[in-house]
Amino acid sequence: MTKGDVTLTLNKVKGKSLIQSMERSQMNRNKILVVDDEDELRRILSSYLKSKGYEVICASDGDEALDKVIEESPDLVILDIKMQRMDGMSMLTRLRSFNNNIIVIILTAHRSETSALDAIRLGAYDYISKPFQLERIEVTVRNALKVHKLEDEVTYLKDELQEKFRFKNIIGVSPKMQAFYRLLERVVSTDVTVLIRGETGTGKELIAQAIHYNSHRKDKPFLSVDCASLPETLVESELFGYEKGAFTGANTQKLGKFELANGGTFYLDEIGNLPVEVQVKLLRVLEERVIYRIGGNGPVKIDVRLITATNDNLEKAVKKGRFREDLYYRLNVFSLNLPNLRERRSDIPLLVNHFLLFFKKSHGKDIKGVSSKAMKSLLHYEWPGNVRELRNVMERAVLLADDIIKPEHLIPAMQIEEIHSQPNDEMVLKIDVGLPVGTHLKKITQKVNEAVERNLILKTLKETKWNRSKSAHLLGVDYKTLYNKLKIYKISKNEESPTRLEINP
Ligand SMILES: Nc1ncnc2c1ncn2[C@@H]1O[C@H](COP(=O)(O)OP(=O)(O)OP(=O)(O)O)[C@@H](O)[C@H]1O
Ligand SMILES: [Mg+2]
């Protein structure tokens, strides 16, 4: 198997780049970056650590070291605190601005305890004073890696436990999802009316269910009505029910979903589509905690928690008079915004793995994993249909593939870009943005922006010979922003800088 075609196995890796961890575990060797501006010291340390079985890479200054951290993802850095160009302390500060995970061991001059302690405050694991014995370095490195591994395992177990007892079906550990869980935690055990906002397929109903099944109402019903899929005339009877003889055809009494959900939770999807006459009645339910059946002659008391959802701009609907302002305030007591999948791309490998396991089992297929090329396409795609679309793509891929999911098992819109060399040798970046019919025009700006941004970043990096600090400066962004963009756009050094963009919708 070549390095470019590493197959993702089905190990569960949380919170880290799944691909990187997979690649590392296949090599099964810890990688150490030695940063020192003294050639001799780098050479000695490097050959000693190599003889102890580590993979070693070196850098002679801070800039080069930061580049190596990004490109090679070492597990541990041995960093000299005093260097000519960028001193170790500034390098550590910059490293910590985008990576909290890597272990750093500082080399200090004899008797400079203060700077060593400062370094520890900045997140270094330990320090070693020069001159040192090589054995001492090896022991410190070995211990640091051991402690780190334990910490990883504890975090993993904590995540597992949390999943088991709380929101076990909701996949996602990205910062956006973690912020979302923190808000979710605040409302689950209350009776507060919640409004869930999010694009189609982001998991609004899944969240509504999670709220219900983690609340004191969990043994009572969870019922839902999608206001967009019901004809307007039926919405009221579906919600509130009717008495026998209330209208022609009402041959028996029918209870509405509100009454049937008594004691439990009622989820009203696409609330923006609720007919205006029914909006008044819903407001009364929220204010008086009673419902009126159609044709009934009195109020019926109910105890139901209401959760609503929308992917509409309700504020706009209020302004246009399509949605009652008083009801809007009643529903919007606590609103939860679900992030789009493209805003949390780091969760894609976890979701892919989750659906792969699920569909492997349900279709009885022995699929071993997803090729790294296919994973790259999955990571790049825009996902207008969010998690639902990813789920569908994975089901289709599982059905089509024999053992490994490859790009040809994905949908054509995912073949996002290829770099061609023209006959006149001009490099052209051809981008097939894969926008399906039905995509709003607003999307085009975003897609084209992304394409142009990626191209400019690539050009700037080439111009500066991949000096990221200089490039960030030229692009007018900070180092961390550039670093994040390199990750999002999957820009790597072996890519040639394209000079002409060709964009296909
Ligand atoms: N974070 C997630 N983890 C696992 N599965 C998810 C997640 N989010 C969504 N899904 C799955 O994606 C599908 C769509 O989710 P759901 O129906 O909750 O979306 P929605 O926001 O209500 O969509 P719509 O606006 O179209 O009604 C479901 O199969 C759901 O289980
Ligand atoms: Mg829904």
Coordinates of C-alpha atoms and ligand atoms in Angstrom, one line a residue:
M1 CA 0.0 0.0 0.0
T2 CA 1.5 3.4 -0.9
K3 CA 1.4 6.3 1.5
G4 CA -0.9 8.2 -0.8
D5 CA -3.5 5.5 -0.6
V6 CA -3.7 4.8 3.1
T7 CA -6.9 3.0 3.8
L8 CA -8.9 4.1 6.8
T9 CA -9.5 1.2 9.1
L10 CA -12.4 1.3 11.5
N11 CA -10.6 2.1 14.7
K12 CA -12.4 4.8 16.7
V13 CA -10.3 7.9 17.0
K14 CA -11.7 10.9 18.7
G15 CA -11.0 14.5 18.3
K16 CA -7.8 14.1 16.3
S17 CA -7.3 13.9 12.6
L18 CA -8.4 10.4 11.9
I19 CA -6.2 10.2 8.8
Q20 CA -3.1 11.3 10.7
S21 CA -3.7 9.0 13.6
M22 CA -4.3 6.1 11.2
E23 CA -1.1 6.8 9.3
R24 CA 0.9 7.1 12.6
S25 CA -0.5 3.9 14.1
Q26 CA 0.4 2.1 10.9
M27 CA 4.0 3.2 11.3
N28 CA 3.8 2.6 15.1
R29 CA 6.8 4.8 15.8
N30 CA 6.9 8.1 17.7
K31 CA 8.2 11.0 15.7
I32 CA 10.4 13.6 17.3
L33 CA 11.3 17.1 16.0
V34 CA 14.6 18.4 17.3
V35 CA 14.9 22.2 17.0
D36 CA 18.3 23.7 17.6
D37 CA 20.4 26.2 15.7
E38 CA 23.7 24.3 16.6
D39 CA 24.3 21.8 13.8
E40 CA 26.4 19.6 16.0
L41 CA 23.9 19.3 18.7
R42 CA 21.1 18.5 16.2
R43 CA 23.2 15.8 14.7
I44 CA 24.1 14.2 18.0
L45 CA 20.6 14.2 19.4
S46 CA 19.1 13.0 16.1
S47 CA 21.4 10.0 15.7
Y48 CA 21.1 9.1 19.4
L49 CA 17.3 9.2 19.3
K50 CA 17.2 7.3 16.0
S51 CA 19.3 4.6 17.6
K52 CA 16.7 4.3 20.3
G53 CA 14.0 3.6 17.6
Y54 CA 12.4 7.0 17.2
E55 CA 11.7 8.7 13.9
V56 CA 13.6 12.0 14.0
I57 CA 13.3 15.2 12.0
C58 CA 15.2 18.4 12.6
A59 CA 14.8 22.2 12.2
S60 CA 17.4 24.9 12.7
D61 CA 15.1 27.8 13.5
G62 CA 11.6 28.6 14.7
D63 CA 10.0 29.2 11.3
E64 CA 11.3 26.0 9.9
A65 CA 10.2 24.2 13.0
L66 CA 6.6 25.5 12.8
D67 CA 6.5 24.4 9.2
K68 CA 7.7 20.9 10.2
V69 CA 5.0 20.7 12.9
I70 CA 2.3 21.4 10.3
E71 CA 3.8 19.1 7.6
E72 CA 4.9 16.2 9.6
S73 CA 2.8 16.3 12.8
P74 CA 5.5 15.1 15.2
D75 CA 4.4 13.7 18.6
L76 CA 7.1 15.5 20.5
V77 CA 9.4 18.6 20.1
I78 CA 12.8 19.1 21.7
L79 CA 13.3 22.8 21.6
D80 CA 16.3 24.9 22.3
I81 CA 15.2 28.0 24.2
K82 CA 18.1 30.2 22.9
M83 CA 18.3 30.4 19.1
Q84 CA 19.5 33.1 16.8
R85 CA 16.5 33.8 14.6
M86 CA 13.3 33.0 16.5
D87 CA 13.9 32.1 20.1
G88 CA 12.4 29.0 21.6
M89 CA 9.9 31.0 23.7
S90 CA 8.3 32.8 20.8
M91 CA 8.2 29.6 18.9
L92 CA 6.4 27.9 21.8
T93 CA 3.9 30.7 22.1
R94 CA 3.2 30.5 18.4
L95 CA 3.0 26.7 18.4
R96 CA 0.5 26.8 21.3
S97 CA -1.7 29.3 19.4
F98 CA -2.7 26.5 17.0
N99 CA -1.7 23.2 18.6
N100 CA -2.2 22.3 22.3
N101 CA -1.6 18.6 21.8
I102 CA 2.0 18.3 21.0
I103 CA 4.5 17.6 23.8
V104 CA 7.4 20.1 24.1
I105 CA 10.6 19.5 26.0
I106 CA 12.8 22.6 26.4
L107 CA 16.6 22.7 26.4
T108 CA 17.9 25.5 28.5
A109 CA 21.4 26.9 29.3
H110 CA 22.7 25.9 32.7
R111 CA 21.2 28.0 35.6
S112 CA 18.5 29.7 33.6
E113 CA 15.7 28.3 35.7
T114 CA 13.4 31.3 35.2
S115 CA 13.1 30.9 31.5
A116 CA 12.6 27.2 31.9
L117 CA 9.8 27.9 34.3
D118 CA 8.3 30.4 31.9
A119 CA 8.4 27.8 29.2
I120 CA 6.5 25.4 31.5
R121 CA 3.9 28.0 32.1
L122 CA 3.6 28.3 28.3
G123 CA 2.8 24.6 28.1
A124 CA 6.1 22.9 27.9
Y125 CA 6.1 19.4 29.5
D126 CA 9.6 19.6 31.0
Y127 CA 13.0 21.1 30.6
I128 CA 16.5 19.8 30.5
S129 CA 19.6 22.0 31.3
K130 CA 22.6 22.0 29.1
P131 CA 25.0 20.3 29.2
F132 CA 23.0 17.1 29.5
Q133 CA 23.5 13.3 29.3
L134 CA 21.9 11.7 26.3
E135 CA 20.3 9.0 28.5
R136 CA 18.5 11.8 30.5
I137 CA 16.9 13.0 27.3
E138 CA 15.8 9.5 26.4
V139 CA 14.2 9.0 29.8
T140 CA 12.4 12.3 29.7
V141 CA 11.1 11.7 26.2
R142 CA 9.9 8.2 27.0
N143 CA 8.1 9.3 30.1
A144 CA 6.5 12.3 28.4
L145 CA 5.2 10.0 25.6
K146 CA 3.8 7.5 28.2
V147 CA 2.0 10.2 30.2
H148 CA 0.6 11.7 27.0
K149 CA -0.7 8.4 25.9
L150 CA -2.4 7.9 29.2
E151 CA -4.0 11.3 29.1
D152 CA -5.3 10.6 25.6
E153 CA -6.8 7.4 26.8
V154 CA -8.5 9.1 29.8
T155 CA -10.0 11.7 27.5
Y156 CA -11.1 9.0 25.2
L157 CA -12.8 7.1 28.0
K158 CA -14.4 10.3 29.3
D159 CA -15.8 10.9 25.8
E160 CA -17.1 7.4 25.6
L161 CA -18.8 7.6 29.0
Q162 CA -20.4 10.9 28.1
E163 CA -21.7 9.4 24.9
K164 CA -23.1 6.5 26.7
F165 CA -25.1 8.4 29.1
R166 CA -25.9 11.6 27.2
F167 CA -26.2 12.2 23.6
K168 CA -25.0 8.9 22.3
N169 CA -26.4 9.2 18.8
I170 CA -25.1 12.6 18.0
I171 CA -21.7 12.4 16.3
G172 CA -19.4 15.3 16.4
V173 CA -16.5 16.6 18.6
S174 CA -15.5 19.7 16.6
P175 CA -15.3 22.9 18.6
K176 CA -18.6 24.1 17.1
M177 CA -20.4 20.9 18.2
Q178 CA -18.8 21.2 21.7
A179 CA -20.1 24.7 22.1
F180 CA -23.4 23.4 20.9
Y181 CA -23.4 20.6 23.5
R182 CA -22.6 23.1 26.3
L183 CA -25.8 25.0 25.4
L184 CA -27.8 21.9 25.0
E185 CA -26.8 20.8 28.5
R186 CA -28.4 23.9 29.9
V187 CA -31.8 23.1 28.6
V188 CA -32.2 19.4 28.6
S189 CA -33.4 19.0 32.1
T190 CA -35.7 22.0 32.1
D191 CA -39.1 22.5 30.6
V192 CA -38.1 25.5 28.6
T193 CA -39.5 25.9 25.1
V194 CA -36.6 25.5 22.6
L195 CA -36.3 26.7 19.1
I196 CA -33.7 24.7 17.0
R197 CA -32.4 26.4 14.0
G198 CA -30.3 24.9 11.2
E199 CA -30.1 24.1 7.6
T200 CA -31.8 21.0 6.2
G201 CA -30.2 17.8 7.4
T202 CA -28.2 19.3 10.2
G203 CA -29.9 17.1 12.8
K204 CA -32.6 19.3 14.2
E205 CA -35.0 16.4 14.9
L206 CA -32.1 14.3 16.3
I207 CA -31.4 17.0 18.8
A208 CA -35.1 17.4 19.7
Q209 CA -35.2 13.6 20.5
A210 CA -31.9 13.9 22.5
I211 CA -33.5 16.6 24.6
H212 CA -36.6 14.5 25.2
Y213 CA -34.8 11.3 26.0
N214 CA -32.5 13.0 28.4
S215 CA -35.3 14.9 30.2
H216 CA -37.6 13.8 33.0
R217 CA -40.3 13.3 30.3
K218 CA -38.3 10.4 28.7
D219 CA -40.9 7.7 29.6
K220 CA -43.7 9.7 28.0
P221 CA -44.3 10.2 24.3
F222 CA -42.2 12.1 21.9
L223 CA -44.4 13.2 19.0
S224 CA -43.8 15.3 16.0
V225 CA -45.5 17.2 13.2
D226 CA -43.9 18.7 10.1
C227 CA -45.8 21.9 9.3
A228 CA -44.3 22.0 5.8
S229 CA -45.6 18.6 4.8
L230 CA -49.2 19.0 5.9
P231 CA -51.9 20.8 3.9
E232 CA -52.8 24.0 5.7
T233 CA -56.4 22.7 6.3
L234 CA -55.1 19.7 8.2
V235 CA -52.6 21.3 10.5
E236 CA -55.1 22.5 13.1
S237 CA -56.9 19.1 13.4
E238 CA -53.5 17.3 13.5
L239 CA -52.4 19.5 16.3
F240 CA -55.5 19.9 18.4
G241 CA -57.9 17.1 17.3
Y242 CA -61.6 17.3 16.8
E243 CA -64.9 16.1 18.3
K244 CA -67.3 13.8 16.5
G245 CA -69.5 15.9 14.1
A246 CA -67.2 18.9 14.2
F247 CA -67.3 19.1 10.4
T248 CA -68.5 16.9 7.6
G249 CA -66.6 13.7 7.7
A250 CA -65.7 13.9 11.4
N251 CA -67.4 10.6 12.2
T252 CA -65.5 9.9 15.3
Q253 CA -63.6 11.9 17.9
K254 CA -59.9 12.3 17.0
L255 CA -57.3 13.4 19.5
G256 CA -54.6 15.8 18.3
K257 CA -50.9 15.3 18.7
F258 CA -50.7 17.8 21.6
E259 CA -53.1 15.8 23.6
L260 CA -51.4 12.5 22.6
A261 CA -48.0 13.8 23.7
N262 CA -49.4 14.7 27.2
G263 CA -46.6 14.4 29.8
G264 CA -44.0 14.2 27.0
T265 CA -42.5 16.4 24.3
F266 CA -44.1 17.7 21.1
Y267 CA -41.8 18.6 18.2
L268 CA -43.1 21.0 15.6
D269 CA -40.8 21.1 12.5
E270 CA -40.7 23.9 10.0
I271 CA -42.6 26.2 12.3
G272 CA -42.3 29.0 9.8
N273 CA -44.9 27.2 7.7
L274 CA -47.5 27.3 10.4
P275 CA -50.7 28.9 9.0
V276 CA -51.4 32.3 10.6
E277 CA -54.8 31.2 12.1
V278 CA -53.1 28.2 13.8
Q279 CA -50.3 30.5 15.1
V280 CA -52.9 32.3 17.3
K281 CA -54.0 28.9 18.7
L282 CA -50.5 27.8 19.4
L283 CA -49.8 31.0 21.3
R284 CA -52.8 30.3 23.5
V285 CA -51.5 26.8 24.2
L286 CA -48.2 28.3 25.3
E287 CA -49.8 30.9 27.5
E288 CA -52.7 29.0 29.0
R289 CA -51.4 25.4 28.8
V290 CA -54.7 24.3 27.4
I291 CA -55.9 23.2 24.0
Y292 CA -59.3 23.4 22.3
R293 CA -60.4 20.5 20.1
I294 CA -62.2 21.6 16.9
G295 CA -65.9 21.5 17.7
G296 CA -65.1 21.0 21.3
N297 CA -66.8 23.0 24.0
G298 CA -64.1 23.7 26.5
P299 CA -60.4 23.8 27.2
V300 CA -58.4 20.6 27.8
K301 CA -55.4 20.9 30.1
I302 CA -52.2 19.6 28.8
D303 CA -48.6 19.3 30.1
V304 CA -46.3 19.2 27.1
R305 CA -42.9 20.5 26.4
L306 CA -42.8 22.2 23.0
I307 CA -39.7 22.1 20.8
T308 CA -39.9 23.8 17.5
A309 CA -37.5 23.9 14.5
T310 CA -36.9 26.0 11.4
N311 CA -34.4 26.5 8.6
D312 CA -36.3 29.8 7.7
N313 CA -35.4 33.3 8.7
L314 CA -38.2 33.7 11.2
E315 CA -37.2 37.4 11.9
K316 CA -37.8 38.2 8.2
A317 CA -41.1 36.3 8.3
V318 CA -42.1 38.4 11.3
K319 CA -41.2 41.6 9.5
K320 CA -43.2 40.5 6.5
G321 CA -46.2 39.8 8.7
R322 CA -46.1 36.0 7.8
F323 CA -45.3 35.1 11.4
R324 CA -46.8 36.6 14.6
E325 CA -44.3 38.6 16.6
D326 CA -45.7 37.6 20.0
L327 CA -45.5 33.9 19.0
Y328 CA -42.0 34.4 17.8
Y329 CA -40.9 35.7 21.2
R330 CA -42.7 32.8 23.0
L331 CA -40.9 30.2 20.9
N332 CA -37.5 31.9 20.9
V333 CA -37.1 31.7 24.7
F334 CA -34.0 29.5 24.1
S335 CA -32.6 29.0 20.6
L336 CA -30.0 26.5 19.5
N337 CA -28.2 27.0 16.2
L338 CA -27.0 23.8 14.6
P339 CA -23.8 24.3 12.6
N340 CA -23.7 23.3 8.9
L341 CA -21.5 20.4 8.1
R342 CA -19.1 22.5 6.1
E343 CA -18.5 24.6 9.2
R344 CA -17.4 21.5 11.1
R345 CA -15.4 19.6 8.5
S346 CA -13.2 18.0 11.2
D347 CA -16.3 15.9 12.1
I348 CA -16.6 14.4 8.7
P349 CA -14.2 11.4 9.3
L350 CA -16.1 10.5 12.5
L351 CA -19.5 10.7 10.7
V352 CA -18.1 8.7 7.7
N353 CA -16.9 6.0 10.1
H354 CA -20.2 6.1 12.0
F355 CA -22.3 5.6 8.8
L356 CA -19.9 3.1 7.4
L357 CA -20.2 0.9 10.4
F358 CA -24.0 1.3 10.4
F359 CA -24.5 0.5 6.7
K360 CA -21.9 -2.3 6.6
K361 CA -23.9 -4.0 9.2
S362 CA -27.4 -3.3 7.9
H363 CA -26.4 -4.3 4.3
G364 CA -24.2 -7.2 5.5
K365 CA -21.2 -6.0 3.5
D366 CA -17.6 -6.5 4.4
I367 CA -16.2 -3.0 3.6
K368 CA -12.8 -2.4 5.1
G369 CA -12.6 1.3 4.9
V370 CA -12.5 4.5 2.8
S371 CA -9.4 5.2 0.6
S372 CA -7.6 8.4 1.5
K373 CA -8.5 9.9 -2.0
A374 CA -12.2 9.3 -1.3
M375 CA -11.9 10.7 2.1
K376 CA -10.3 13.8 0.6
S377 CA -13.3 14.3 -1.6
L378 CA -15.6 13.8 1.3
L379 CA -13.7 16.4 3.3
H380 CA -13.7 18.9 0.4
Y381 CA -17.4 18.7 -0.6
E382 CA -19.8 21.5 0.3
W383 CA -22.6 19.3 1.7
P384 CA -25.6 21.4 0.9
G385 CA -27.8 18.6 2.4
N386 CA -25.5 18.4 5.5
V387 CA -25.4 15.2 7.6
R388 CA -28.5 13.7 5.9
E389 CA -26.7 14.0 2.5
L390 CA -23.5 12.4 4.0
R391 CA -25.6 9.5 5.3
N392 CA -27.1 9.0 1.9
V393 CA -23.7 9.2 0.1
M394 CA -22.3 6.6 2.5
E395 CA -25.2 4.2 2.1
R396 CA -24.8 4.4 -1.7
A397 CA -21.1 3.9 -1.5
V398 CA -21.4 0.9 0.8
L399 CA -23.8 -0.7 -1.7
L400 CA -21.5 0.1 -4.7
A401 CA -18.1 -0.8 -3.2
D402 CA -16.7 -4.3 -2.8
D403 CA -14.0 -3.9 -0.1
I404 CA -12.8 -0.3 0.0
I405 CA -14.8 2.9 -0.7
K406 CA -13.0 4.7 -3.6
P407 CA -13.8 8.1 -5.3
E408 CA -15.8 6.3 -8.0
H409 CA -18.3 5.1 -5.4
L410 CA -19.1 8.7 -4.4
I411 CA -21.3 11.1 -6.3
P412 CA -20.0 12.9 -9.4
A413 CA -20.4 16.4 -7.7
M414 CA -17.6 15.4 -5.4
Q415 CA -15.0 15.2 -8.0
I416 CA -14.2 18.7 -7.1
E417 CA -11.0 19.7 -8.6
E418 CA -8.1 18.7 -10.8
I419 CA -5.0 20.4 -11.9
H420 CA -4.2 20.2 -15.6
S421 CA -1.2 21.2 -17.5
Q422 CA -2.2 23.0 -20.7
P423 CA -0.4 22.5 -24.0
N424 CA 1.3 25.9 -23.5
D425 CA 2.4 24.6 -20.1
E426 CA 0.3 27.2 -18.3
M427 CA -1.1 25.7 -15.1
V428 CA -4.8 25.9 -14.9
L429 CA -6.8 25.1 -11.8
K430 CA -10.1 23.6 -13.0
I431 CA -12.8 23.7 -10.5
D432 CA -16.0 21.8 -10.8
V433 CA -17.8 23.2 -7.9
G434 CA -20.6 20.6 -8.3
L435 CA -23.5 22.9 -7.4
P436 CA -26.7 20.9 -8.0
V437 CA -29.8 22.6 -9.6
G438 CA -31.7 24.2 -6.7
T439 CA -28.6 25.8 -5.3
H440 CA -29.2 29.4 -4.3
L441 CA -27.2 32.1 -6.2
K442 CA -25.8 33.2 -2.9
K443 CA -23.8 30.0 -2.8
I444 CA -21.9 30.9 -5.9
T445 CA -20.2 33.8 -4.3
Q446 CA -19.1 31.6 -1.4
K447 CA -17.8 28.8 -3.7
V448 CA -16.0 31.2 -6.1
N449 CA -14.5 33.1 -3.1
E450 CA -13.2 29.9 -1.7
A451 CA -11.6 28.9 -5.0
V452 CA -10.0 32.3 -5.5
E453 CA -8.8 32.4 -1.9
R454 CA -7.2 29.0 -2.2
N455 CA -5.5 30.0 -5.4
L456 CA -4.1 33.2 -3.9
I457 CA -2.8 31.4 -0.8
L458 CA -1.1 28.8 -3.0
K459 CA 0.5 31.6 -5.1
T460 CA 1.7 33.5 -2.1
L461 CA 3.2 30.5 -0.5
K462 CA 5.0 29.7 -3.7
E463 CA 6.3 33.2 -4.0
T464 CA 7.6 33.2 -0.4
K465 CA 9.1 29.7 -0.8
W466 CA 6.6 28.4 1.7
N467 CA 7.5 30.9 4.4
R468 CA 4.2 30.8 6.2
S469 CA 4.9 33.8 8.5
K470 CA 5.7 36.0 5.5
S471 CA 2.7 34.6 3.5
A472 CA 0.3 35.3 6.4
H473 CA 1.7 38.8 6.5
L474 CA 1.3 39.4 2.8
L475 CA -2.2 37.9 2.8
G476 CA -3.1 40.2 5.8
V477 CA -4.1 37.4 8.1
D478 CA -2.5 36.0 11.2
Y479 CA -0.5 32.8 11.3
K480 CA -3.3 30.8 12.9
T481 CA -5.8 31.8 10.2
L482 CA -3.4 30.8 7.5
Y483 CA -2.7 27.6 9.2
N484 CA -6.5 26.8 9.5
K485 CA -7.0 27.7 5.8
L486 CA -4.2 25.3 4.7
K487 CA -6.0 22.6 6.6
I488 CA -9.5 23.5 5.3
Y489 CA -8.3 23.7 1.7
K490 CA -5.9 20.8 2.0
I491 CA -3.0 22.8 0.5
S492 CA 0.3 20.9 0.5
K493 CA 3.8 21.7 -0.6
N494 CA 3.9 19.4 -3.5
E495 CA 1.0 21.2 -5.2
E496 CA 2.1 23.5 -8.1
S497 CA 0.7 27.0 -7.9
P498 CA -1.9 27.4 -10.6
T499 CA -2.0 30.6 -12.5
R500 CA -5.3 30.5 -14.1
L501 CA -8.7 29.6 -12.7
E502 CA -11.4 28.0 -14.7
I503 CA -14.7 27.6 -12.8
N504 CA -17.6 25.3 -13.8
P505 CA -20.8 25.5 -11.8
Ligands
LIG1 N1 -24.6 14.9 14.5 C1 -25.2 13.8 13.9 N2 -24.7 12.6 14.2 C2 -25.3 11.5 13.6 N3 -26.3 11.5 12.8 C3 -26.8 12.7 12.5 C4 -26.3 13.9 13.0 N4 -27.0 14.9 12.5 C5 -27.9 14.4 11.7 N5 -27.8 13.1 11.7 C6 -28.6 12.2 10.8 O1 -28.9 12.9 9.6 C7 -30.3 12.7 9.2 C8 -31.0 14.0 9.2 O2 -31.2 14.5 10.5 P1 -32.5 15.2 11.0 O3 -33.7 14.6 10.4 O4 -32.5 15.4 12.5 O5 -32.2 16.7 10.3 P2 -33.1 18.0 10.2 O6 -32.3 19.1 10.6 O7 -34.4 17.8 11.1 O8 -33.5 18.1 8.7 P3 -34.7 18.8 8.0 O9 -34.5 20.3 8.2 O10 -34.6 18.4 6.5 O11 -36.0 18.3 8.6 C9 -30.8 11.7 10.2 O12 -30.7 10.4 9.7 C10 -30.0 11.9 11.5 O13 -30.0 10.7 12.3
MG2 MG -36.4 17.6 10.4

